mmCIF file of N, CA and C and ligand atoms in Angstrom:
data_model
loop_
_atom_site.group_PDB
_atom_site.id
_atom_site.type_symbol
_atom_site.label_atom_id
_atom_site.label_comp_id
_atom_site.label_asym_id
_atom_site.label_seq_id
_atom_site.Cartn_x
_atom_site.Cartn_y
_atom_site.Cartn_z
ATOM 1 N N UNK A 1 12.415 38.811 62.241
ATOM 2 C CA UNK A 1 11.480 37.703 62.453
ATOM 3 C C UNK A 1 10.745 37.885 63.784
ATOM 4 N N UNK A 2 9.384 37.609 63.975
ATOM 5 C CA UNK A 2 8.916 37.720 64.900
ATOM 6 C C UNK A 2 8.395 36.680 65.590
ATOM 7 N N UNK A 3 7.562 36.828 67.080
ATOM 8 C CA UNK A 3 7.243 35.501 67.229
ATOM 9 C C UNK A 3 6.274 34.420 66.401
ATOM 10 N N UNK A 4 5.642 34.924 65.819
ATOM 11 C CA UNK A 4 4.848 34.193 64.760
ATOM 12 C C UNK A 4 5.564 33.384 63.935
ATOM 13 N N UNK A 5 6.163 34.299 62.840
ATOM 14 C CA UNK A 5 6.588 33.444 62.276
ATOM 15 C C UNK A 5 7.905 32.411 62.725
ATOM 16 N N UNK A 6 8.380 32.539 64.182
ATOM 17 C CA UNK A 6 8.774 31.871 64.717
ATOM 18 C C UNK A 6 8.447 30.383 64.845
ATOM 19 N N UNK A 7 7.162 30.380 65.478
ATOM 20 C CA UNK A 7 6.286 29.733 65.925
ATOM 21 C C UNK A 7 5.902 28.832 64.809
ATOM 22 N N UNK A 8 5.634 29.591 63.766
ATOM 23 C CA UNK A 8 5.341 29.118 62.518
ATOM 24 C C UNK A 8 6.468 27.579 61.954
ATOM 25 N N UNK A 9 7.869 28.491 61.849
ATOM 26 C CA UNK A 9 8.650 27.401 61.907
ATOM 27 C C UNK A 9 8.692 26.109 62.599
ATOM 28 N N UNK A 10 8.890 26.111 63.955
ATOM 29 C CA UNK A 10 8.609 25.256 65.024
ATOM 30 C C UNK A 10 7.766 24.487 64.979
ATOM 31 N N UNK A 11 6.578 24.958 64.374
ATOM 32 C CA UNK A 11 5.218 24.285 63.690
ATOM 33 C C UNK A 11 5.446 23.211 62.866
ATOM 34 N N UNK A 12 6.023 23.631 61.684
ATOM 35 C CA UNK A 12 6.217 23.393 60.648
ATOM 36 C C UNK A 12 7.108 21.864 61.087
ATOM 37 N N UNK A 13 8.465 22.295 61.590
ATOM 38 C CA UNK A 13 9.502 21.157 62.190
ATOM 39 C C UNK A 13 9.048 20.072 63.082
ATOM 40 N N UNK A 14 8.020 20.126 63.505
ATOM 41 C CA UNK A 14 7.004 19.252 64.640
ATOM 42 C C UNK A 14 6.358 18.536 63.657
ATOM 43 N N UNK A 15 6.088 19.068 63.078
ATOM 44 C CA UNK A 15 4.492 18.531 62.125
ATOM 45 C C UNK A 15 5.114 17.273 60.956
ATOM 46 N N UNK A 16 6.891 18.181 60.427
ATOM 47 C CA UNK A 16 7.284 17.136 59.848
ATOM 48 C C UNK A 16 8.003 15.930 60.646
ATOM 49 N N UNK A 17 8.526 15.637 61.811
ATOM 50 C CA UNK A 17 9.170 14.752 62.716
ATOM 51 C C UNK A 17 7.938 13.930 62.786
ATOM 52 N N UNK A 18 7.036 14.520 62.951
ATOM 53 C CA UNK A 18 5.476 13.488 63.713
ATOM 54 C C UNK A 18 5.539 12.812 62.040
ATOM 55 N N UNK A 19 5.174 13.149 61.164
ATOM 56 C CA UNK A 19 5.152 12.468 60.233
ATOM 57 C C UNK A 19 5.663 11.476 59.636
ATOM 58 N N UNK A 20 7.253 11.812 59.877
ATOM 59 C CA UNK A 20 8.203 10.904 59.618
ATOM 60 C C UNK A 20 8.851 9.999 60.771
ATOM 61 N N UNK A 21 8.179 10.371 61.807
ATOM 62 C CA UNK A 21 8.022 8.873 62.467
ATOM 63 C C UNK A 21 7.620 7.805 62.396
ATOM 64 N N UNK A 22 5.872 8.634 62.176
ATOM 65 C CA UNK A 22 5.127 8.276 61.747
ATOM 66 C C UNK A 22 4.973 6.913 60.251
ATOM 67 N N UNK A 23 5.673 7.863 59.413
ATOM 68 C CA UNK A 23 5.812 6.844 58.059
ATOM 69 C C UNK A 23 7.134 5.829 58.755
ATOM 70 N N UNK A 24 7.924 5.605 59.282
ATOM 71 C CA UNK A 24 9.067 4.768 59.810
ATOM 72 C C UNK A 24 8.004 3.717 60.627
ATOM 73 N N UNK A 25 7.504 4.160 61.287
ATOM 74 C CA UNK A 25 7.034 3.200 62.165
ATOM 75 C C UNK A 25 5.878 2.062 61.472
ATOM 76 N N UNK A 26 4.992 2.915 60.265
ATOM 77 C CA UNK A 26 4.195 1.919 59.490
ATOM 78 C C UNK A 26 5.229 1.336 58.374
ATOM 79 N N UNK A 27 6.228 1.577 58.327
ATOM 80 C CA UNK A 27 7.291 1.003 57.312
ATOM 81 C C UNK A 27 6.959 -0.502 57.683
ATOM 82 N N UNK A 28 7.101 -1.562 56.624
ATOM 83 C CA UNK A 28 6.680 -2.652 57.042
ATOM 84 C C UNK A 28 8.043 -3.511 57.572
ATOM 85 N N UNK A 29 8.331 -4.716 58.700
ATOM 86 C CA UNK A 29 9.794 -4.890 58.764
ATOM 87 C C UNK A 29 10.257 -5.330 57.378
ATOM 88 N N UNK A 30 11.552 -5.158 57.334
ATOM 89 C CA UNK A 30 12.093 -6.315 56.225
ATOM 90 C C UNK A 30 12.833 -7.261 56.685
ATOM 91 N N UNK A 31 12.645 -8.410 56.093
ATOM 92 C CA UNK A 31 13.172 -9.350 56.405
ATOM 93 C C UNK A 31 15.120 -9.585 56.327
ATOM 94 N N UNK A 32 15.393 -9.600 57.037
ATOM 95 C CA UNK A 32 17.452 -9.809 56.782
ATOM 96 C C UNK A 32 17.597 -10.730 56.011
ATOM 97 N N UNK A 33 18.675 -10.178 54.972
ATOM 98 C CA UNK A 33 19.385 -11.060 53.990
ATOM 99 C C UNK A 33 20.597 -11.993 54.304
ATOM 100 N N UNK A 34 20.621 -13.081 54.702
ATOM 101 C CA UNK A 34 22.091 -13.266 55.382
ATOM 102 C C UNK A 34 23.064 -14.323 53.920
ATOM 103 N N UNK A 35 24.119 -13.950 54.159
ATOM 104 C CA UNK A 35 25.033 -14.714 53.559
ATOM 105 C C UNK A 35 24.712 -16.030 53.797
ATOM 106 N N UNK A 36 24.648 -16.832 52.764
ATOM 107 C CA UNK A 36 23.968 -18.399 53.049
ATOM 108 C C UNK A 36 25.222 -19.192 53.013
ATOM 109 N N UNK A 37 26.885 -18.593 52.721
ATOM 110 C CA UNK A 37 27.812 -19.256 53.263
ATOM 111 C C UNK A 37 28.385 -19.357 54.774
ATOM 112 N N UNK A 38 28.433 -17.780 55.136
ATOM 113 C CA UNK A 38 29.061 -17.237 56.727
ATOM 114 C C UNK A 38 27.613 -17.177 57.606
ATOM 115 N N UNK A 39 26.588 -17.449 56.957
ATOM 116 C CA UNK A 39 25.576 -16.461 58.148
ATOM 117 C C UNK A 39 25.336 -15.313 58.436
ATOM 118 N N UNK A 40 26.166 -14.367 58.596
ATOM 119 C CA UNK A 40 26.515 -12.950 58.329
ATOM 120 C C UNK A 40 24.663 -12.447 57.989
ATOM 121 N N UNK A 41 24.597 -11.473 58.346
ATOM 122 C CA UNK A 41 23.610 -10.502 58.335
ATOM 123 C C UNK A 41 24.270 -9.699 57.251
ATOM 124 N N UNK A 42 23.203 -9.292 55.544
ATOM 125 C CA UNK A 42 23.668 -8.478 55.137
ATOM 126 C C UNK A 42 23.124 -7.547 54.591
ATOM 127 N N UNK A 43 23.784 -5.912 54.422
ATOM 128 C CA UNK A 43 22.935 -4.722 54.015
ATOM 129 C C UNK A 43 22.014 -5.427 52.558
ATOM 130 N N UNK A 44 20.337 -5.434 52.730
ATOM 131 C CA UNK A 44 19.883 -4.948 51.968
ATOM 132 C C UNK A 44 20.232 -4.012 50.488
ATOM 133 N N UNK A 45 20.601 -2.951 50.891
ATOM 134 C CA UNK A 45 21.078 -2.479 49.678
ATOM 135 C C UNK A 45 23.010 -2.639 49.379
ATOM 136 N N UNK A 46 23.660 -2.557 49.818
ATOM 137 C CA UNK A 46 24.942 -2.457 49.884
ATOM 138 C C UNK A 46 25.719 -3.997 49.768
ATOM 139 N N UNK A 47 24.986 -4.657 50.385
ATOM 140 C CA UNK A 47 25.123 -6.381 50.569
ATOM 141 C C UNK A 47 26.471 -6.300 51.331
ATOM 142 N N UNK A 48 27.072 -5.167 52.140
ATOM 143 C CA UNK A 48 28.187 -5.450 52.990
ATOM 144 C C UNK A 48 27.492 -6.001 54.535
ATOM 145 N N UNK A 49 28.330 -6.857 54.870
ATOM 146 C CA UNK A 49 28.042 -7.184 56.194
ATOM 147 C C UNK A 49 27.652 -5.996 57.337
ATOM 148 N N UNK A 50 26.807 -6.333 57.384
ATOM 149 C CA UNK A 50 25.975 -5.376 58.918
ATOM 150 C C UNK A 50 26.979 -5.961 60.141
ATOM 151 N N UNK A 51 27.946 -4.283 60.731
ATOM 152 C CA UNK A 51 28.712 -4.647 61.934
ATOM 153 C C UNK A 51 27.720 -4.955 62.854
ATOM 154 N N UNK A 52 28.525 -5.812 63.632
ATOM 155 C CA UNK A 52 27.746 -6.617 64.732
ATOM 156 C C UNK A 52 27.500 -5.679 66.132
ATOM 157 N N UNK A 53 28.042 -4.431 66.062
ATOM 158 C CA UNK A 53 27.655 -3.594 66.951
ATOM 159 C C UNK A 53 26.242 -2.975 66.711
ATOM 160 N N UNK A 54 25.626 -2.749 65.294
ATOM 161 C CA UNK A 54 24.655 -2.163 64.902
ATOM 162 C C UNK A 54 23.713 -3.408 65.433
ATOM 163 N N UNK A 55 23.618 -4.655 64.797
ATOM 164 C CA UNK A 55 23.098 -6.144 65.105
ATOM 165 C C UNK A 55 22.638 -6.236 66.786
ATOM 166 N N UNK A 56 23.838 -5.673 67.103
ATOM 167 C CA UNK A 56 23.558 -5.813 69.143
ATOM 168 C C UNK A 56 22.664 -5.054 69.049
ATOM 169 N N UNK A 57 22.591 -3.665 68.729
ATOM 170 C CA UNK A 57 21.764 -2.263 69.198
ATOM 171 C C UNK A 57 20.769 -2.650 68.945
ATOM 172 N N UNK A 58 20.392 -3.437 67.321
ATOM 173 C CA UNK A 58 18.960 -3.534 67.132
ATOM 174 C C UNK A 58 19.303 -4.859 66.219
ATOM 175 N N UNK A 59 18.610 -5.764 66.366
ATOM 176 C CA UNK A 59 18.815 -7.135 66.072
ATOM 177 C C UNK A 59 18.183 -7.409 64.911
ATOM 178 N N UNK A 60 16.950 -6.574 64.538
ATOM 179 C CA UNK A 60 15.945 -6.749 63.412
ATOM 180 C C UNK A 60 16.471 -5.768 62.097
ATOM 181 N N UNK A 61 17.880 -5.463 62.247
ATOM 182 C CA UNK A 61 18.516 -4.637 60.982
ATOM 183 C C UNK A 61 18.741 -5.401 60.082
ATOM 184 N N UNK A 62 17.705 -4.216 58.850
ATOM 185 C CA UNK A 62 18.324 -5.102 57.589
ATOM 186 C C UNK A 62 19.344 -4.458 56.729
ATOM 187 N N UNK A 63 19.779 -3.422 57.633
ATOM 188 C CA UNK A 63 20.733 -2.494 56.228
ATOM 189 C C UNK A 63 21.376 -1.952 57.387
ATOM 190 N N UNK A 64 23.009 -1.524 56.585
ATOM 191 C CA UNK A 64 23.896 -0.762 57.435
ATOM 192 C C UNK A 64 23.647 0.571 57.710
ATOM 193 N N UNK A 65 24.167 1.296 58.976
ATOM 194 C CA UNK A 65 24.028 2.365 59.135
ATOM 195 C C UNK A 65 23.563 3.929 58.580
ATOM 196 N N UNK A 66 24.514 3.374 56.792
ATOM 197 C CA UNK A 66 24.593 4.622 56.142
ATOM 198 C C UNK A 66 22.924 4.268 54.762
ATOM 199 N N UNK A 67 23.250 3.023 54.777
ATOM 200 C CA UNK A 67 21.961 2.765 54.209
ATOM 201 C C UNK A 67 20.904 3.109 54.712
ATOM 202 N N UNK A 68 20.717 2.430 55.478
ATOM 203 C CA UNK A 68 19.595 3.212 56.534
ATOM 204 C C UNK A 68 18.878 4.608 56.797
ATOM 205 N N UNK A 69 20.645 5.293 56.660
ATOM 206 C CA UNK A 69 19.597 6.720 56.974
ATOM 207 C C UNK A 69 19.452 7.083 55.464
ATOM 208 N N UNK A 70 20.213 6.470 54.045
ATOM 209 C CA UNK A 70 19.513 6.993 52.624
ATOM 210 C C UNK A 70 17.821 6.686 52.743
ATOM 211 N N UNK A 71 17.866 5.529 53.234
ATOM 212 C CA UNK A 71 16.071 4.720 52.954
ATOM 213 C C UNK A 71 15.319 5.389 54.055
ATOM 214 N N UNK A 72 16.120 5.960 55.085
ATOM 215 C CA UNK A 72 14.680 6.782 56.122
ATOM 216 C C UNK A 72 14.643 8.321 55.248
ATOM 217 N N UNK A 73 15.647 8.810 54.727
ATOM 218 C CA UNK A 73 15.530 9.845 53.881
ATOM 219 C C UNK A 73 14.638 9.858 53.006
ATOM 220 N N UNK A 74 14.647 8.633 52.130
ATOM 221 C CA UNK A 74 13.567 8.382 51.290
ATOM 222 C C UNK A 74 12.302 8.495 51.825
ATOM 223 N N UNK A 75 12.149 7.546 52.620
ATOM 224 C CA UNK A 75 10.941 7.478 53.396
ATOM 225 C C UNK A 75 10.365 8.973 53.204
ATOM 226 N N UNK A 76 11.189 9.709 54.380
ATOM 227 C CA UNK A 76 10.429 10.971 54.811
ATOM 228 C C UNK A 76 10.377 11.899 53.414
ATOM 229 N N UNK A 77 11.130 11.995 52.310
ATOM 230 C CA UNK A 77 10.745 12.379 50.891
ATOM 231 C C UNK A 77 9.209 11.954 50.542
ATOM 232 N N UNK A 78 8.858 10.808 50.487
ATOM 233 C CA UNK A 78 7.805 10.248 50.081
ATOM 234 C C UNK A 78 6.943 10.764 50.769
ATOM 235 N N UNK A 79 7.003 10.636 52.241
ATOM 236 C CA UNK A 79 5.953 11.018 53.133
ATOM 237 C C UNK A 79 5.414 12.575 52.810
ATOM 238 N N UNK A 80 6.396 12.995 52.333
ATOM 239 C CA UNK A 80 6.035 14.674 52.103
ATOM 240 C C UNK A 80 5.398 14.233 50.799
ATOM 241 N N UNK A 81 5.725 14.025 49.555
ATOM 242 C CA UNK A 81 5.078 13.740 48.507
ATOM 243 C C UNK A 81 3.590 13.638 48.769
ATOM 244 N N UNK A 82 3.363 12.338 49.513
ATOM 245 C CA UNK A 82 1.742 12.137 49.989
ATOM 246 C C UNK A 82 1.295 12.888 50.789
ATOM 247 N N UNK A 83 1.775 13.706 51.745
ATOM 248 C CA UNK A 83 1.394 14.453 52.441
ATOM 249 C C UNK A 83 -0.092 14.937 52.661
ATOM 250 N N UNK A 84 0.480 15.578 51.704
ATOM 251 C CA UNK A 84 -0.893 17.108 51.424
ATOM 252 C C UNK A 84 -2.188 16.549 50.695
HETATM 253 ZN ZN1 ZN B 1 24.455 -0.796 53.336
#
């Protein structure tokens, strides 16, 4: 491999991060689901309670940790889809 197609790569890995920031950041918020008995904040998809350590870090979570990174996965899937 040489520096080109080095470079090339590096390219490539930049171009997709900018993108998929990019699509995260125009993601629109969602609104939190909370348990209408406990109050509780809950995953969007999973409907388990969002730990309250995630809640501290970022207060506007609507899904747990592992959810989260399936739906930013998605995201950046899609984003490539439209891409080009
Ligand atoms: Zn979840």
């Amino acid at each position: 491999m040489d520096y080109i197609d080095e470079a090339q790569i590096v390219e490539e890995c930049e171009r997709r991060d900018a993108l998929y920031r990019l699509m995260l950041k125009r993601a629109p918020q969602e609104s939190q689901y909370r348990d209408p008995e406990e109050g509780r904040v809950l995953c969007l998809d999973c409907e388990e309670p969002i730990p309250m350590g995630r809640l501290a870090a970022n207060p506007k979570a609507a899904r747990c940790i592992e959810c989260q990174y399936d739906y930013d996965r998605e995201v950046l899937y899609e984003s490539r889809l439209y891409a080009a």
